PDB file of C-alpha atoms in Angstrom:
ATOM      1  CA  MET F  30       9.077 -24.510 -31.507  1.00 60.00           C
ATOM      2  CA  VAL F  31       7.395 -24.619 -28.114  1.00 68.00           C
ATOM      3  CA  MET F  32       7.278 -21.294 -26.305  1.00 66.00           C
ATOM      4  CA  LYS F  33       7.705 -21.168 -22.554  1.00 72.00           C
ATOM      5  CA  PRO F  34       4.611 -19.655 -20.850  1.00 68.00           C
ATOM      6  CA  ILE F  35       5.031 -16.189 -19.387  1.00 61.00           C
ATOM      7  CA  ASP F  36       4.517 -15.971 -15.620  1.00 63.00           C
ATOM      8  CA  LEU F  37       1.783 -13.382 -15.064  1.00 56.00           C
ATOM      9  CA  THR F  38       1.736 -13.630 -11.287  1.00 66.00           C
ATOM     10  CA  GLY F  39       4.640 -11.219 -10.785  1.00 69.00           C
ATOM     11  CA  GLY F  40       6.687 -13.602  -8.678  1.00 71.00           C
ATOM     12  CA  LYS F  41       6.462 -14.915  -5.169  1.00 75.00           C
ATOM     13  CA  SER F  42       4.246 -13.192  -2.615  1.00 74.00           C
ATOM     14  CA  VAL F  43       6.132 -10.906  -0.240  1.00 73.00           C
ATOM     15  CA  TYR F  44       3.507  -9.225   1.943  1.00 74.00           C
ATOM     16  CA  CYS F  45       0.187 -10.542   3.149  1.00 77.00           C
ATOM     17  CA  PHE F  46      -2.652  -8.327   4.359  1.00 79.00           C
ATOM     18  CA  ASN F  47      -5.733  -9.654   6.067  1.00 85.00           C
ATOM     19  CA  GLN F  48      -9.246  -8.253   5.806  1.00 89.00           C
ATOM     20  CA  GLN F  49      -9.142  -6.860   9.355  1.00 91.00           C
ATOM     21  CA  GLN F  50      -6.036  -4.797   8.543  1.00 89.00           C
ATOM     22  CA  LEU F  51      -7.595  -3.476   5.344  1.00 90.00           C
ATOM     23  CA  ASP F  52     -10.868  -2.662   7.112  1.00 93.00           C
ATOM     24  CA  GLY F  53      -8.960  -0.843   9.865  1.00 94.00           C
ATOM     25  CA  ALA F  54      -7.006   1.213   7.335  1.00 94.00           C
ATOM     26  CA  PHE F  55     -10.173   2.287   5.522  1.00 96.00           C
ATOM     27  CA  ALA F  56     -11.919   3.050   8.821  1.00 97.00           C
ATOM     28  CA  LEU F  57      -9.068   5.368   9.800  1.00 96.00           C
ATOM     29  CA  TYR F  58      -9.082   6.892   6.297  1.00 97.00           C
ATOM     30  CA  LYS F  59     -12.830   7.652   6.566  1.00 98.00           C
ATOM     31  CA  GLU F  60     -12.752   8.759  10.207  1.00 97.00           C
ATOM     32  CA  ALA F  61     -13.608  12.375  11.069  1.00 97.00           C
ATOM     33  CA  SER F  62     -10.408  13.003  13.009  1.00 97.00           C
ATOM     34  CA  PRO F  63      -7.056  14.732  12.588  1.00 97.00           C
ATOM     35  CA  SER F  64      -5.533  11.381  11.536  1.00 97.00           C
ATOM     36  CA  GLY F  65      -8.273  10.784   8.983  1.00 97.00           C
ATOM     37  CA  ASP F  66      -7.833  14.327   7.664  1.00 98.00           C
ATOM     38  CA  ARG F  67      -4.057  13.841   7.264  1.00 98.00           C
ATOM     39  CA  ILE F  68      -4.457  10.477   5.548  1.00 97.00           C
ATOM     40  CA  ARG F  69      -7.062  11.790   3.093  1.00 98.00           C
ATOM     41  CA  ALA F  70      -4.949  14.860   2.333  1.00 98.00           C
ATOM     42  CA  GLU F  71      -1.813  12.789   1.683  1.00 97.00           C
ATOM     43  CA  VAL F  72      -3.667  10.291  -0.504  1.00 98.00           C
ATOM     44  CA  ALA F  73      -5.186  13.147  -2.523  1.00 98.00           C
ATOM     45  CA  ARG F  74      -1.778  14.828  -2.857  1.00 98.00           C
ATOM     46  CA  LEU F  75      -0.047  11.619  -3.951  1.00 97.00           C
ATOM     47  CA  GLU F  76      -2.789  10.827  -6.458  1.00 96.00           C
ATOM     48  CA  ALA F  77      -2.560  14.347  -7.899  1.00 98.00           C
ATOM     49  CA  GLU F  78       1.237  14.599  -8.029  1.00 98.00           C
ATOM     50  CA  CYS F  79       2.478  11.043  -8.628  1.00 95.00           C
ATOM     51  CA  SER F  80       2.041   8.542 -11.407  1.00 93.00           C
ATOM     52  CA  ARG F  81       0.441   5.171 -10.708  1.00 92.00           C
ATOM     53  CA  ASN F  82       3.891   3.546 -10.633  1.00 91.00           C
ATOM     54  CA  GLU F  83       5.198   6.182  -8.235  1.00 92.00           C
ATOM     55  CA  GLN F  84       2.187   5.675  -5.966  1.00 93.00           C
ATOM     56  CA  ALA F  85       2.771   1.914  -5.965  1.00 90.00           C
ATOM     57  CA  ALA F  86       6.470   2.379  -5.209  1.00 90.00           C
ATOM     58  CA  ILE F  87       5.647   4.694  -2.294  1.00 93.00           C
ATOM     59  CA  ALA F  88       3.136   2.181  -0.927  1.00 92.00           C
ATOM     60  CA  PHE F  89       5.602  -0.709  -1.124  1.00 89.00           C
ATOM     61  CA  VAL F  90       8.451   1.286   0.415  1.00 92.00           C
ATOM     62  CA  LEU F  91       6.228   2.437   3.301  1.00 92.00           C
ATOM     63  CA  ILE F  92       4.985  -1.106   3.951  1.00 90.00           C
ATOM     64  CA  ASP F  93       8.560  -2.411   3.859  1.00 90.00           C
ATOM     65  CA  HIS F  94       9.764   0.261   6.273  1.00 91.00           C
ATOM     66  CA  LEU F  95       6.866  -0.475   8.635  1.00 87.00           C
ATOM     67  CA  ASN F  96       7.531  -4.198   8.407  1.00 85.00           C
ATOM     68  CA  LYS F  97      11.211  -3.735   9.270  1.00 88.00           C
ATOM     69  CA  THR F  98      10.519  -1.368  12.173  1.00 87.00           C
ATOM     70  CA  SER F  99       7.498  -3.186  13.598  1.00 71.00           C
ATOM     71  CA  GLU F 100       6.692  -2.492  17.244  1.00 68.00           C
ATOM     72  CA  PHE F 101       5.099  -5.934  17.563  1.00 57.00           C
TER      73      PHE F 101
END
């Protein structure tokens, strides 16, 4: 009996991030500013209070909401 291979990729790609976007996000995260402070505090809170799966779900939902309400 031949077994069908299991797809490990998780399915088709939905969102694409480029290096500039990622660099900008980390720059804001590290910035000594009220925005940087809020981002660091929220990340720390989410990491302390939410499981890895919950954190991932929050990230995907936020990205989806931003994508659907884009100002661009």
